[in-house]
Amino acid sequence: MTTTAAGNGVKLNFNTDWSYAPAPETAKVEIKPRYDLFIDGRFAAPSKGQYFDTTNPANEKKIAEIALAGAEDVDRAVKAARRAYDKTWSKMPGKERGKYIYRIARMLQERAREFAIIESTDGGKAIRESRDVDIPLAAAHFFYYAGWADKLEYAFPGKRPKPLGVAGQVIPWNFPLLMAAWKLAPALATGNTVILKPAETTPLTALKLAELIQDADLPPGVVNIVTGAGETGAAIVNHPDVDKIAFTGSTEVGKLIQKSLASSRKRYTLELGGKAANIIFEDAPIDQAVEGIINGIFFNQGHVCCAGSRLFIQESVADVVIRKLKDRMATLIVGDPLDKNTDIGAINSKMQLDKINEYLQLGQDEGAEMWCASCDVPTSGYFCRPTLFMNCSQSHRIVQEEIFGPVVAIQTFRTVAEAIEKANNTPYGLSGGVWTDKGSKIFKVTSKMRAGVIWANTYNKFDPTSPFGGYKESGMGREGGLHGLAPYLNLN
């Protein structure tokens, strides 16, 4: 308690320890105790009868049992997708395909709160992220590509676009439903059929989407969803009757996929890791930039491959930016993902939390200065305080390697040339950010940064009309926008 004298001589007591009452997000949500594979328009048990658990990372409790697909199950899914492609989907007029995709978008929009709760329960991210970003963007991707389904000739003038056939898609755990929509929508709009494998730690919204697809009366076999771990994904990648692979995940796995497909006829797109540079110039709107830093990595627990985890600040404003950033981080709430007050939810899995903790120790061992917000952290579940590393150098592993957690490595610079050189000194090239009030500086810097997506005076803004993808070890190909159609088409 603190005591302050009011102007009339009366002493007033103020409690400085403000806290919010719990505000849990609620909606009618049905999660089944067991989920089978979704093949040929219906749910079917895995051939070997094996299941694995998906757990709530906020409390470490089991949510449901999930089918473990083997090679035989993947083969069943591919055959169902091929039949649907040959007999139904590829022969259907684009305007009719668009109606189905539009119906999925509308149904997803109508059930947005249900999907948001399941996403936060299974993945650990704060409900505000799931509710305000992930689910609306997923619906927006279906809406956007539904509009392209009957306009492919206009998208590619002078070409005769034809679908590739059967697409195998493997998605990560950080944006489970959004990544599913990101990949399903353009594949369906262009006339392809799909086998989708969600991450083993976050399968629930993909399986809930399968229920929605059933309700939308999508022809059987057009979308098949198989669950499992790395072996399941490998079976999809290596299946001889799959025409196209779309993968989002780690650079290490992406390299393995690229090698396995090197001698095949399969087309592929890879969206891999990142270590984005977020550059703050001395003429930047500082308060806006600080909020952009928070939004760029902490609100999503750093679980975004394009998170601004390398922060470059011009020397003249470094002290004030770091002070304001620490003050802002001190207000962040780490806790229950379903509480609407929560800013930072749970880390997706124990394995991921262990990896983050290893990097926290590594950063200190390398000589960087670590600062953590003093916020309370739940005693059960997988949680990590937002963390800054200062006095970093380019050689530090915490600067060069993807941590995938709420951790920022800070460096300073003096000149524009130095900022660009440091930003590009990484094996990755997925994204970046620039903060300045000079338009000419924005164009100069962004034109020399080797990154696929660069934001100016904002961060982590996505739109289905805009292409997304990276350079170097961040992958190849683009998803989203008009560019996202081409990887699913033969353009003669």
CSV table of C-alpha atoms in Angstrom, one decimal:
chain,number,residue,atom,x,y,z
A,1,MET,CA,0.0,0.0,0.0
A,2,THR,CA,1.2,3.6,-0.7
A,3,THR,CA,-0.2,6.8,0.9
A,4,THR,CA,-0.5,10.0,-1.1
A,5,ALA,CA,-1.6,13.5,0.2
A,6,ALA,CA,-4.5,14.9,-1.7
A,7,GLY,CA,-4.8,18.6,-2.5
A,8,ASN,CA,-7.3,19.2,0.3
A,9,GLY,CA,-5.1,17.7,3.0
A,10,VAL,CA,-6.9,14.3,3.1
A,11,LYS,CA,-4.6,11.3,2.9
A,12,LEU,CA,-5.7,8.7,0.3
A,13,ASN,CA,-4.5,5.0,0.2
A,14,PHE,CA,-3.9,3.4,-3.1
A,15,ASN,CA,-3.1,-0.3,-3.6
A,16,THR,CA,-0.3,-0.5,-6.2
A,17,ASP,CA,-0.6,-4.2,-6.6
A,18,TRP,CA,-3.4,-4.2,-9.2
A,19,SER,CA,-4.6,-7.5,-10.6
A,20,TYR,CA,-7.4,-8.6,-12.9
A,21,ALA,CA,-10.1,-11.0,-11.9
A,22,PRO,CA,-10.1,-14.2,-14.0
A,23,ALA,CA,-12.0,-13.7,-17.3
A,24,PRO,CA,-12.2,-17.2,-18.9
A,25,GLU,CA,-13.4,-17.5,-22.5
A,26,THR,CA,-16.5,-19.7,-22.6
A,27,ALA,CA,-18.5,-21.4,-25.4
A,28,LYS,CA,-20.1,-24.7,-26.0
A,29,VAL,CA,-17.2,-26.9,-27.1
A,30,GLU,CA,-17.3,-30.6,-27.7
A,31,ILE,CA,-14.0,-32.5,-27.6
A,32,LYS,CA,-14.3,-36.2,-28.1
A,33,PRO,CA,-12.3,-38.6,-25.9
A,34,ARG,CA,-10.9,-40.3,-29.0
A,35,TYR,CA,-10.3,-39.2,-32.6
A,36,ASP,CA,-9.8,-41.4,-35.6
A,37,LEU,CA,-8.3,-40.7,-39.0
A,38,PHE,CA,-10.4,-38.7,-41.6
A,39,ILE,CA,-10.2,-40.7,-44.8
A,40,ASP,CA,-12.6,-40.7,-47.8
A,41,GLY,CA,-15.1,-38.5,-46.1
A,42,ARG,CA,-15.5,-40.4,-42.9
A,43,PHE,CA,-13.6,-41.1,-39.7
A,44,ALA,CA,-11.8,-44.5,-39.6
A,45,ALA,CA,-9.7,-46.3,-37.1
A,46,PRO,CA,-5.9,-46.6,-37.8
A,47,SER,CA,-5.0,-50.0,-39.3
A,48,LYS,CA,-2.7,-50.9,-36.4
A,49,GLY,CA,-5.1,-49.7,-33.8
A,50,GLN,CA,-2.5,-47.3,-32.2
A,51,TYR,CA,-3.3,-44.0,-30.5
A,52,PHE,CA,-1.4,-41.3,-28.8
A,53,ASP,CA,-2.4,-38.6,-26.3
A,54,THR,CA,-2.7,-34.9,-26.9
A,55,THR,CA,-2.3,-32.8,-23.8
A,56,ASN,CA,-3.1,-29.3,-22.5
A,57,PRO,CA,0.3,-27.6,-22.1
A,58,ALA,CA,-1.2,-25.2,-19.5
A,59,ASN,CA,-1.9,-28.0,-17.0
A,60,GLU,CA,-0.3,-31.1,-18.5
A,61,LYS,CA,-3.6,-33.0,-18.5
A,62,LYS,CA,-4.7,-35.3,-21.3
A,63,ILE,CA,-7.3,-33.9,-23.6
A,64,ALA,CA,-8.0,-36.8,-26.0
A,65,GLU,CA,-6.5,-39.8,-27.8
A,66,ILE,CA,-5.5,-39.3,-31.4
A,67,ALA,CA,-5.1,-42.0,-34.0
A,68,LEU,CA,-1.5,-42.8,-35.1
A,69,ALA,CA,-1.5,-43.3,-38.9
A,70,GLY,CA,1.0,-45.7,-40.4
A,71,ALA,CA,2.1,-46.2,-44.0
A,72,GLU,CA,-1.0,-48.3,-44.7
A,73,ASP,CA,-3.3,-45.5,-43.5
A,74,VAL,CA,-1.4,-42.9,-45.6
A,75,ASP,CA,-1.8,-45.2,-48.6
A,76,ARG,CA,-5.6,-45.4,-48.0
A,77,ALA,CA,-5.7,-41.6,-47.8
A,78,VAL,CA,-3.7,-41.2,-51.0
A,79,LYS,CA,-5.9,-43.6,-52.9
A,80,ALA,CA,-9.1,-41.8,-51.7
A,81,ALA,CA,-7.6,-38.5,-52.7
A,82,ARG,CA,-6.7,-39.9,-56.2
A,83,ARG,CA,-10.2,-41.3,-56.7
A,84,ALA,CA,-11.8,-38.0,-55.7
A,85,TYR,CA,-9.4,-36.1,-58.0
A,86,ASP,CA,-10.0,-38.3,-61.0
A,87,LYS,CA,-13.7,-38.7,-60.7
A,88,THR,CA,-15.0,-35.6,-59.0
A,89,TRP,CA,-12.9,-32.6,-57.9
A,90,SER,CA,-10.8,-31.9,-61.0
A,91,LYS,CA,-13.8,-32.3,-63.3
A,92,MET,CA,-16.0,-29.9,-61.2
A,93,PRO,CA,-16.4,-26.4,-62.6
A,94,GLY,CA,-14.4,-23.8,-60.7
A,95,LYS,CA,-17.5,-21.9,-59.6
A,96,GLU,CA,-18.9,-25.1,-57.9
A,97,ARG,CA,-15.6,-25.7,-56.1
A,98,GLY,CA,-15.7,-22.1,-54.9
A,99,LYS,CA,-19.1,-22.7,-53.4
A,100,TYR,CA,-17.8,-25.5,-51.2
A,101,ILE,CA,-14.8,-23.5,-50.1
A,102,TYR,CA,-17.0,-20.5,-49.4
A,103,ARG,CA,-19.3,-22.7,-47.3
A,104,ILE,CA,-16.3,-23.9,-45.2
A,105,ALA,CA,-15.3,-20.3,-44.6
A,106,ARG,CA,-18.8,-19.3,-43.5
A,107,MET,CA,-19.2,-22.3,-41.2
A,108,LEU,CA,-15.7,-21.7,-39.7
A,109,GLN,CA,-16.7,-18.1,-39.1
A,110,GLU,CA,-19.9,-19.1,-37.4
A,111,ARG,CA,-18.1,-21.5,-35.1
A,112,ALA,CA,-15.1,-19.2,-34.5
A,113,ARG,CA,-15.3,-19.1,-30.7
A,114,GLU,CA,-15.4,-22.9,-30.5
A,115,PHE,CA,-12.4,-23.2,-32.7
A,116,ALA,CA,-10.5,-20.5,-30.7
A,117,ILE,CA,-11.0,-22.3,-27.4
A,118,ILE,CA,-9.9,-25.6,-28.8
A,119,GLU,CA,-6.8,-24.0,-30.4
A,120,SER,CA,-5.8,-22.4,-27.1
A,121,THR,CA,-6.6,-25.5,-25.1
A,122,ASP,CA,-4.5,-27.8,-27.4
A,123,GLY,CA,-1.7,-25.4,-28.3
A,124,GLY,CA,-1.3,-23.1,-25.3
A,125,LYS,CA,-1.5,-19.7,-27.0
A,126,ALA,CA,-3.5,-16.9,-25.4
A,127,ILE,CA,-7.1,-16.9,-26.3
A,128,ARG,CA,-6.8,-13.3,-27.6
A,129,GLU,CA,-4.4,-14.5,-30.2
A,130,SER,CA,-6.5,-17.5,-31.2
A,131,ARG,CA,-9.8,-15.6,-31.1
A,132,ASP,CA,-8.6,-12.3,-32.8
A,133,VAL,CA,-5.9,-13.5,-35.2
A,134,ASP,CA,-5.7,-17.2,-35.9
A,135,ILE,CA,-9.4,-18.1,-36.5
A,136,PRO,CA,-10.4,-15.0,-38.4
A,137,LEU,CA,-7.4,-15.3,-40.6
A,138,ALA,CA,-8.1,-19.0,-41.3
A,139,ALA,CA,-11.6,-18.1,-42.4
A,140,ALA,CA,-10.3,-15.2,-44.5
A,141,HIS,CA,-8.0,-17.5,-46.4
A,142,PHE,CA,-11.0,-19.8,-47.3
A,143,PHE,CA,-13.0,-16.7,-48.3
A,144,TYR,CA,-10.2,-15.3,-50.4
A,145,TYR,CA,-9.4,-18.5,-52.4
A,146,ALA,CA,-13.0,-19.3,-52.9
A,147,GLY,CA,-13.1,-16.2,-55.0
A,148,TRP,CA,-10.2,-17.4,-57.2
A,149,ALA,CA,-11.6,-20.9,-57.9
A,150,ASP,CA,-13.4,-19.8,-61.2
A,151,LYS,CA,-10.9,-17.1,-62.2
A,152,LEU,CA,-7.7,-19.0,-62.7
A,153,GLU,CA,-7.5,-18.0,-66.3
A,154,TYR,CA,-7.6,-14.3,-65.2
A,155,ALA,CA,-4.9,-15.0,-62.6
A,156,PHE,CA,-2.5,-16.3,-65.2
A,157,PRO,CA,-3.3,-14.6,-68.5
A,158,GLY,CA,-2.2,-16.5,-71.6
A,159,LYS,CA,-1.9,-19.7,-69.7
A,160,ARG,CA,-4.1,-22.8,-69.3
A,161,PRO,CA,-3.9,-23.6,-65.6
A,162,LYS,CA,-4.5,-27.2,-64.6
A,163,PRO,CA,-4.3,-28.8,-61.2
A,164,LEU,CA,-1.4,-31.0,-60.2
A,165,GLY,CA,-3.4,-33.8,-58.7
A,166,VAL,CA,-2.9,-35.1,-55.1
A,167,ALA,CA,-1.2,-32.7,-52.6
A,168,GLY,CA,0.5,-33.9,-49.4
A,169,GLN,CA,0.6,-31.1,-46.7
A,170,VAL,CA,2.4,-31.2,-43.4
A,171,ILE,CA,1.9,-28.4,-41.0
A,172,PRO,CA,3.4,-27.2,-37.7
A,173,TRP,CA,2.1,-26.7,-34.1
A,174,ASN,CA,2.5,-22.9,-33.8
A,175,PHE,CA,-0.6,-21.9,-36.0
A,176,PRO,CA,-2.5,-25.2,-36.4
A,177,LEU,CA,-5.7,-24.1,-37.9
A,178,LEU,CA,-4.3,-21.1,-39.8
A,179,MET,CA,-1.6,-23.3,-41.4
A,180,ALA,CA,-4.3,-25.8,-42.4
A,181,ALA,CA,-6.4,-23.1,-44.1
A,182,TRP,CA,-3.2,-21.5,-45.5
A,183,LYS,CA,-2.5,-24.8,-47.4
A,184,LEU,CA,-6.0,-26.3,-48.0
A,185,ALA,CA,-7.7,-23.3,-49.5
A,186,PRO,CA,-5.4,-22.7,-52.5
A,187,ALA,CA,-5.1,-26.4,-53.2
A,188,LEU,CA,-8.8,-26.9,-53.2
A,189,ALA,CA,-9.4,-23.7,-55.3
A,190,THR,CA,-7.1,-24.9,-58.0
A,191,GLY,CA,-8.7,-28.4,-58.2
A,192,ASN,CA,-6.3,-30.5,-56.2
A,193,THR,CA,-7.2,-33.1,-53.6
A,194,VAL,CA,-5.3,-33.2,-50.3
A,195,ILE,CA,-3.8,-35.4,-47.5
A,196,LEU,CA,-3.1,-33.1,-44.6
A,197,LYS,CA,-1.0,-34.0,-41.5
A,198,PRO,CA,-1.2,-31.7,-38.5
A,199,ALA,CA,1.5,-31.6,-35.9
A,200,GLU,CA,1.3,-34.4,-33.3
A,201,THR,CA,1.0,-31.9,-30.4
A,202,THR,CA,-1.8,-29.8,-31.9
A,203,PRO,CA,-4.1,-32.0,-34.0
A,204,LEU,CA,-7.5,-31.1,-32.5
A,205,THR,CA,-8.5,-28.1,-34.6
A,206,ALA,CA,-7.6,-29.9,-37.8
A,207,LEU,CA,-9.8,-32.8,-36.7
A,208,LYS,CA,-12.6,-30.4,-35.8
A,209,LEU,CA,-12.2,-28.9,-39.2
A,210,ALA,CA,-12.7,-32.5,-40.6
A,211,GLU,CA,-16.1,-32.5,-38.9
A,212,LEU,CA,-16.9,-29.2,-40.4
A,213,ILE,CA,-15.9,-30.5,-43.8
A,214,GLN,CA,-18.3,-33.4,-43.4
A,215,ASP,CA,-21.0,-31.0,-42.5
A,216,ALA,CA,-20.2,-28.9,-45.6
A,217,ASP,CA,-20.8,-32.0,-47.7
A,218,LEU,CA,-17.5,-31.8,-49.4
A,219,PRO,CA,-17.2,-34.8,-51.8
A,220,PRO,CA,-15.5,-37.8,-50.0
A,221,GLY,CA,-11.7,-38.0,-50.5
A,222,VAL,CA,-11.2,-34.4,-51.5
A,223,VAL,CA,-9.7,-33.6,-48.0
A,224,ASN,CA,-8.2,-36.4,-45.9
A,225,ILE,CA,-6.6,-35.7,-42.5
A,226,VAL,CA,-4.1,-38.2,-41.0
A,227,THR,CA,-2.6,-37.7,-37.6
A,228,GLY,CA,0.8,-38.9,-36.4
A,229,ALA,CA,4.4,-37.9,-35.9
A,230,GLY,CA,7.5,-37.8,-38.2
A,231,GLU,CA,7.0,-41.3,-39.7
A,232,THR,CA,3.5,-40.3,-40.8
A,233,GLY,CA,4.8,-37.2,-42.5
A,234,ALA,CA,7.6,-39.1,-44.1
A,235,ALA,CA,5.1,-41.6,-45.5
A,236,ILE,CA,3.2,-38.8,-47.2
A,237,VAL,CA,6.3,-37.2,-48.6
A,238,ASN,CA,7.6,-40.4,-50.0
A,239,HIS,CA,4.4,-41.8,-51.4
A,240,PRO,CA,4.8,-42.4,-55.1
A,241,ASP,CA,1.3,-41.2,-56.0
A,242,VAL,CA,1.5,-37.8,-54.4
A,243,ASP,CA,2.2,-35.0,-56.9
A,244,LYS,CA,2.9,-32.0,-54.6
A,245,ILE,CA,4.4,-31.5,-51.1
A,246,ALA,CA,3.8,-28.4,-49.0
A,247,PHE,CA,5.7,-28.4,-45.7
A,248,THR,CA,5.9,-25.8,-43.0
A,249,GLY,CA,8.3,-26.6,-40.1
A,250,SER,CA,11.9,-26.7,-39.1
A,251,THR,CA,14.8,-26.1,-41.5
A,252,GLU,CA,16.4,-29.5,-40.5
A,253,VAL,CA,13.3,-31.5,-41.6
A,254,GLY,CA,12.9,-29.3,-44.7
A,255,LYS,CA,16.4,-30.2,-45.8
A,256,LEU,CA,15.5,-33.9,-45.4
A,257,ILE,CA,12.4,-33.5,-47.5
A,258,GLN,CA,14.3,-31.6,-50.2
A,259,LYS,CA,16.8,-34.4,-50.4
A,260,SER,CA,14.2,-37.1,-50.5
A,261,LEU,CA,12.4,-35.3,-53.4
A,262,ALA,CA,15.5,-34.4,-55.3
A,263,SER,CA,15.2,-37.3,-57.8
A,264,SER,CA,11.4,-37.3,-58.0
A,265,ARG,CA,8.9,-35.5,-60.2
A,266,LYS,CA,7.1,-34.0,-57.2
A,267,ARG,CA,6.7,-30.2,-56.9
A,268,TYR,CA,7.2,-28.8,-53.4
A,269,THR,CA,7.1,-25.6,-51.4
A,270,LEU,CA,9.0,-25.3,-48.1
A,271,GLU,CA,8.3,-22.6,-45.4
A,272,LEU,CA,11.0,-23.2,-42.8
A,273,GLY,CA,12.7,-21.5,-39.9
A,274,GLY,CA,13.5,-17.8,-39.3
A,275,LYS,CA,15.5,-15.4,-37.2
A,276,ALA,CA,14.0,-12.1,-38.1
A,277,ALA,CA,15.7,-8.8,-37.6
A,278,ASN,CA,13.6,-6.0,-36.2
A,279,ILE,CA,15.5,-2.7,-36.7
A,280,ILE,CA,14.8,0.4,-34.7
A,281,PHE,CA,16.2,3.7,-36.0
A,282,GLU,CA,16.7,6.8,-33.9
A,283,ASP,CA,13.9,8.6,-35.8
A,284,ALA,CA,11.4,5.9,-35.2
A,285,PRO,CA,8.2,6.4,-33.3
A,286,ILE,CA,9.6,4.8,-30.1
A,287,ASP,CA,6.4,3.9,-28.2
A,288,GLN,CA,4.9,2.5,-31.4
A,289,ALA,CA,8.1,0.5,-32.0
A,290,VAL,CA,8.1,-0.9,-28.5
A,291,GLU,CA,4.5,-2.1,-28.9
A,292,GLY,CA,5.6,-3.6,-32.2
A,293,ILE,CA,8.4,-5.5,-30.5
A,294,ILE,CA,5.9,-6.9,-28.0
A,295,ASN,CA,3.5,-7.9,-30.7
A,296,GLY,CA,6.3,-9.3,-32.8
A,297,ILE,CA,7.4,-11.9,-30.4
A,298,PHE,CA,5.8,-11.9,-26.9
A,299,PHE,CA,2.1,-11.9,-27.6
A,300,ASN,CA,2.6,-15.1,-29.6
A,301,GLN,CA,5.1,-16.6,-27.1
A,302,GLY,CA,7.8,-16.3,-29.9
A,303,HIS,CA,6.1,-19.3,-31.6
A,304,VAL,CA,6.2,-17.6,-35.0
A,305,CYS,CA,8.9,-18.4,-37.5
A,306,CYS,CA,8.8,-14.7,-38.5
A,307,ALA,CA,9.1,-13.5,-34.9
A,308,GLY,CA,11.3,-10.5,-34.4
A,309,SER,CA,13.8,-12.3,-32.2
A,310,ARG,CA,16.8,-10.2,-33.2
A,311,LEU,CA,16.4,-6.6,-32.1
A,312,PHE,CA,18.7,-4.0,-33.6
A,313,ILE,CA,18.6,-0.6,-32.0
A,314,GLN,CA,20.5,2.5,-33.1
A,315,GLU,CA,22.9,3.5,-30.3
A,316,SER,CA,21.6,7.0,-29.7
A,317,VAL,CA,18.2,5.6,-28.6
A,318,ALA,CA,19.2,2.2,-27.3
A,319,ASP,CA,18.9,3.1,-23.6
A,320,VAL,CA,15.4,4.6,-23.9
A,321,VAL,CA,14.1,1.8,-26.1
A,322,ILE,CA,15.4,-0.9,-23.7
A,323,ARG,CA,14.0,1.0,-20.7
A,324,LYS,CA,10.6,1.4,-22.3
A,325,LEU,CA,10.6,-2.2,-23.5
A,326,LYS,CA,11.4,-3.5,-19.9
A,327,ASP,CA,8.6,-1.3,-18.5
A,328,ARG,CA,6.1,-2.7,-21.1
A,329,MET,CA,7.3,-6.3,-20.5
A,330,ALA,CA,6.7,-5.8,-16.8
A,331,THR,CA,3.0,-5.4,-17.4
A,332,LEU,CA,2.6,-8.7,-19.4
A,333,ILE,CA,0.5,-11.4,-17.9
A,334,VAL,CA,1.7,-15.0,-18.2
A,335,GLY,CA,-0.9,-17.6,-17.4
A,336,ASP,CA,-4.0,-19.5,-18.3
A,337,PRO,CA,-4.4,-19.4,-22.1
A,338,LEU,CA,-8.2,-19.3,-21.8
A,339,ASP,CA,-8.2,-16.2,-19.6
A,340,LYS,CA,-8.9,-13.1,-21.7
A,341,ASN,CA,-6.5,-11.1,-19.5
A,342,THR,CA,-3.5,-13.4,-20.5
A,343,ASP,CA,-0.9,-11.9,-22.8
A,344,ILE,CA,1.4,-14.9,-22.9
A,345,GLY,CA,0.1,-18.4,-22.7
A,346,ALA,CA,1.8,-21.8,-22.3
A,347,ILE,CA,4.7,-23.2,-24.3
A,348,ASN,CA,3.4,-25.9,-26.6
A,349,SER,CA,5.2,-28.9,-25.1
A,350,LYS,CA,7.7,-29.9,-22.4
A,351,MET,CA,10.2,-30.6,-25.2
A,352,GLN,CA,9.9,-27.1,-26.5
A,353,LEU,CA,10.2,-25.6,-23.1
A,354,ASP,CA,13.3,-27.6,-22.4
A,355,LYS,CA,14.8,-26.3,-25.7
A,356,ILE,CA,14.0,-22.7,-24.7
A,357,ASN,CA,15.6,-23.2,-21.2
A,358,GLU,CA,18.7,-24.7,-22.8
A,359,TYR,CA,19.1,-21.5,-24.9
A,360,LEU,CA,18.5,-19.3,-21.8
A,361,GLN,CA,21.4,-21.0,-20.1
A,362,LEU,CA,23.5,-21.0,-23.3
A,363,GLY,CA,23.0,-17.2,-23.7
A,364,GLN,CA,24.3,-16.6,-20.2
A,365,ASP,CA,27.2,-19.0,-20.8
A,366,GLU,CA,28.1,-17.0,-23.9
A,367,GLY,CA,28.4,-13.9,-21.8
A,368,ALA,CA,25.1,-12.1,-22.8
A,369,GLU,CA,23.2,-10.2,-20.1
A,370,MET,CA,19.9,-11.8,-19.4
A,371,TRP,CA,16.8,-9.9,-18.1
A,372,CYS,CA,13.5,-11.6,-17.4
A,373,ALA,CA,10.2,-10.0,-16.6
A,374,SER,CA,9.2,-10.5,-12.9
A,375,CYS,CA,5.7,-11.6,-13.7
A,376,ASP,CA,4.1,-14.6,-11.9
A,377,VAL,CA,4.2,-17.9,-13.7
A,378,PRO,CA,1.8,-20.8,-13.0
A,379,THR,CA,3.3,-23.7,-11.0
A,380,SER,CA,1.9,-26.4,-13.3
A,381,GLY,CA,2.1,-26.5,-17.1
A,382,TYR,CA,4.8,-25.2,-19.5
A,383,PHE,CA,5.4,-21.5,-19.1
A,384,CYS,CA,8.3,-19.1,-19.7
A,385,ARG,CA,8.8,-15.5,-18.7
A,386,PRO,CA,9.5,-13.0,-21.5
A,387,THR,CA,13.2,-12.6,-21.7
A,388,LEU,CA,15.8,-10.1,-23.1
A,389,PHE,CA,19.4,-10.8,-23.8
A,390,MET,CA,21.6,-7.7,-24.0
A,391,ASN,CA,25.3,-7.1,-24.9
A,392,CYS,CA,25.0,-9.8,-27.6
A,393,SER,CA,27.3,-10.3,-30.5
A,394,GLN,CA,26.8,-11.7,-34.0
A,395,SER,CA,28.7,-14.9,-33.0
A,396,HIS,CA,26.4,-15.8,-30.2
A,397,ARG,CA,24.2,-18.8,-30.8
A,398,ILE,CA,21.2,-17.1,-29.3
A,399,VAL,CA,21.6,-14.5,-32.2
A,400,GLN,CA,22.1,-17.0,-35.0
A,401,GLU,CA,19.8,-19.9,-34.0
A,402,GLU,CA,16.0,-20.1,-33.9
A,403,ILE,CA,14.8,-20.4,-30.3
A,404,PHE,CA,11.1,-20.4,-30.9
A,405,GLY,CA,10.2,-18.9,-27.6
A,406,PRO,CA,9.6,-15.5,-25.9
A,407,VAL,CA,13.3,-14.5,-26.1
A,408,VAL,CA,14.8,-11.5,-27.8
A,409,ALA,CA,18.5,-10.9,-28.4
A,410,ILE,CA,19.4,-7.2,-28.6
A,411,GLN,CA,22.3,-5.6,-30.5
A,412,THR,CA,23.1,-1.9,-31.3
A,413,PHE,CA,24.3,-0.3,-34.4
A,414,ARG,CA,25.5,3.2,-35.5
A,415,THR,CA,24.9,3.4,-39.3
A,416,VAL,CA,22.3,2.3,-41.8
A,417,ALA,CA,24.9,0.1,-43.5
A,418,GLU,CA,25.9,-1.6,-40.3
A,419,ALA,CA,22.2,-2.4,-39.5
A,420,ILE,CA,21.7,-3.9,-43.0
A,421,GLU,CA,24.9,-6.0,-42.7
A,422,LYS,CA,24.0,-7.3,-39.3
A,423,ALA,CA,20.4,-8.1,-40.3
A,424,ASN,CA,21.6,-10.1,-43.3
A,425,ASN,CA,24.2,-12.0,-41.3
A,426,THR,CA,22.2,-15.1,-40.6
A,427,PRO,CA,21.4,-18.3,-42.5
A,428,TYR,CA,17.7,-17.4,-42.5
A,429,GLY,CA,15.8,-15.0,-44.6
A,430,LEU,CA,12.1,-15.2,-43.8
A,431,SER,CA,11.0,-11.8,-42.4
A,432,GLY,CA,12.1,-8.6,-40.8
A,433,GLY,CA,10.9,-5.2,-39.6
A,434,VAL,CA,12.1,-1.5,-40.0
A,435,TRP,CA,11.0,1.4,-37.8
A,436,THR,CA,11.7,4.9,-39.0
A,437,ASP,CA,9.7,8.0,-39.9
A,438,LYS,CA,11.7,8.4,-43.2
A,439,GLY,CA,10.0,6.8,-46.2
A,440,SER,CA,13.3,6.9,-48.2
A,441,LYS,CA,15.1,5.0,-45.4
A,442,ILE,CA,12.4,2.4,-45.4
A,443,PHE,CA,12.9,1.8,-49.2
A,444,LYS,CA,16.7,1.8,-48.9
A,445,VAL,CA,16.8,-0.6,-46.0
A,446,THR,CA,14.1,-3.0,-47.1
A,447,SER,CA,15.5,-3.3,-50.6
A,448,LYS,CA,18.8,-4.5,-49.2
A,449,MET,CA,17.5,-6.9,-46.6
A,450,ARG,CA,17.4,-10.5,-47.7
A,451,ALA,CA,14.1,-11.5,-46.3
A,452,GLY,CA,10.9,-12.6,-48.0
A,453,VAL,CA,8.5,-10.4,-45.9
A,454,ILE,CA,9.4,-7.1,-44.3
A,455,TRP,CA,7.1,-4.8,-42.3
A,456,ALA,CA,7.6,-1.1,-41.9
A,457,ASN,CA,6.4,0.6,-38.7
A,458,THR,CA,4.4,-2.4,-37.8
A,459,TYR,CA,5.0,-6.1,-37.3
A,460,ASN,CA,3.3,-9.5,-37.7
A,461,LYS,CA,0.5,-8.2,-39.9
A,462,PHE,CA,-0.9,-10.9,-42.2
A,463,ASP,CA,-3.5,-10.9,-45.0
A,464,PRO,CA,-4.6,-13.7,-47.4
A,465,THR,CA,-4.0,-11.5,-50.4
A,466,SER,CA,-0.3,-11.1,-49.6
A,467,PRO,CA,2.4,-13.7,-50.4
A,468,PHE,CA,4.5,-15.1,-47.7
A,469,GLY,CA,7.8,-17.0,-47.9
A,470,GLY,CA,11.6,-16.7,-47.4
A,471,TYR,CA,15.1,-16.9,-48.8
A,472,LYS,CA,18.1,-19.0,-47.9
A,473,GLU,CA,17.4,-21.6,-45.2
A,474,SER,CA,13.9,-20.1,-44.6
A,475,GLY,CA,12.6,-22.2,-47.5
A,476,MET,CA,11.4,-21.8,-51.1
A,477,GLY,CA,8.2,-20.9,-52.8
A,478,ARG,CA,5.4,-18.6,-51.7
A,479,GLU,CA,2.1,-19.1,-50.0
A,480,GLY,CA,-0.8,-16.6,-49.9
A,481,GLY,CA,-2.1,-14.2,-52.4
A,482,LEU,CA,-2.0,-14.8,-56.1
A,483,HIS,CA,1.5,-16.3,-55.7
A,484,GLY,CA,0.0,-19.1,-53.6
A,485,LEU,CA,-2.0,-20.5,-56.5
A,486,ALA,CA,0.9,-21.1,-58.8
A,487,PRO,CA,2.5,-24.0,-56.8
A,488,TYR,CA,-0.7,-26.0,-57.2
A,489,LEU,CA,-1.0,-25.6,-60.9
A,490,ASN,CA,0.6,-26.7,-64.2
A,491,LEU,CA,0.8,-23.5,-66.2
A,492,ASN,CA,1.2,-24.3,-69.9
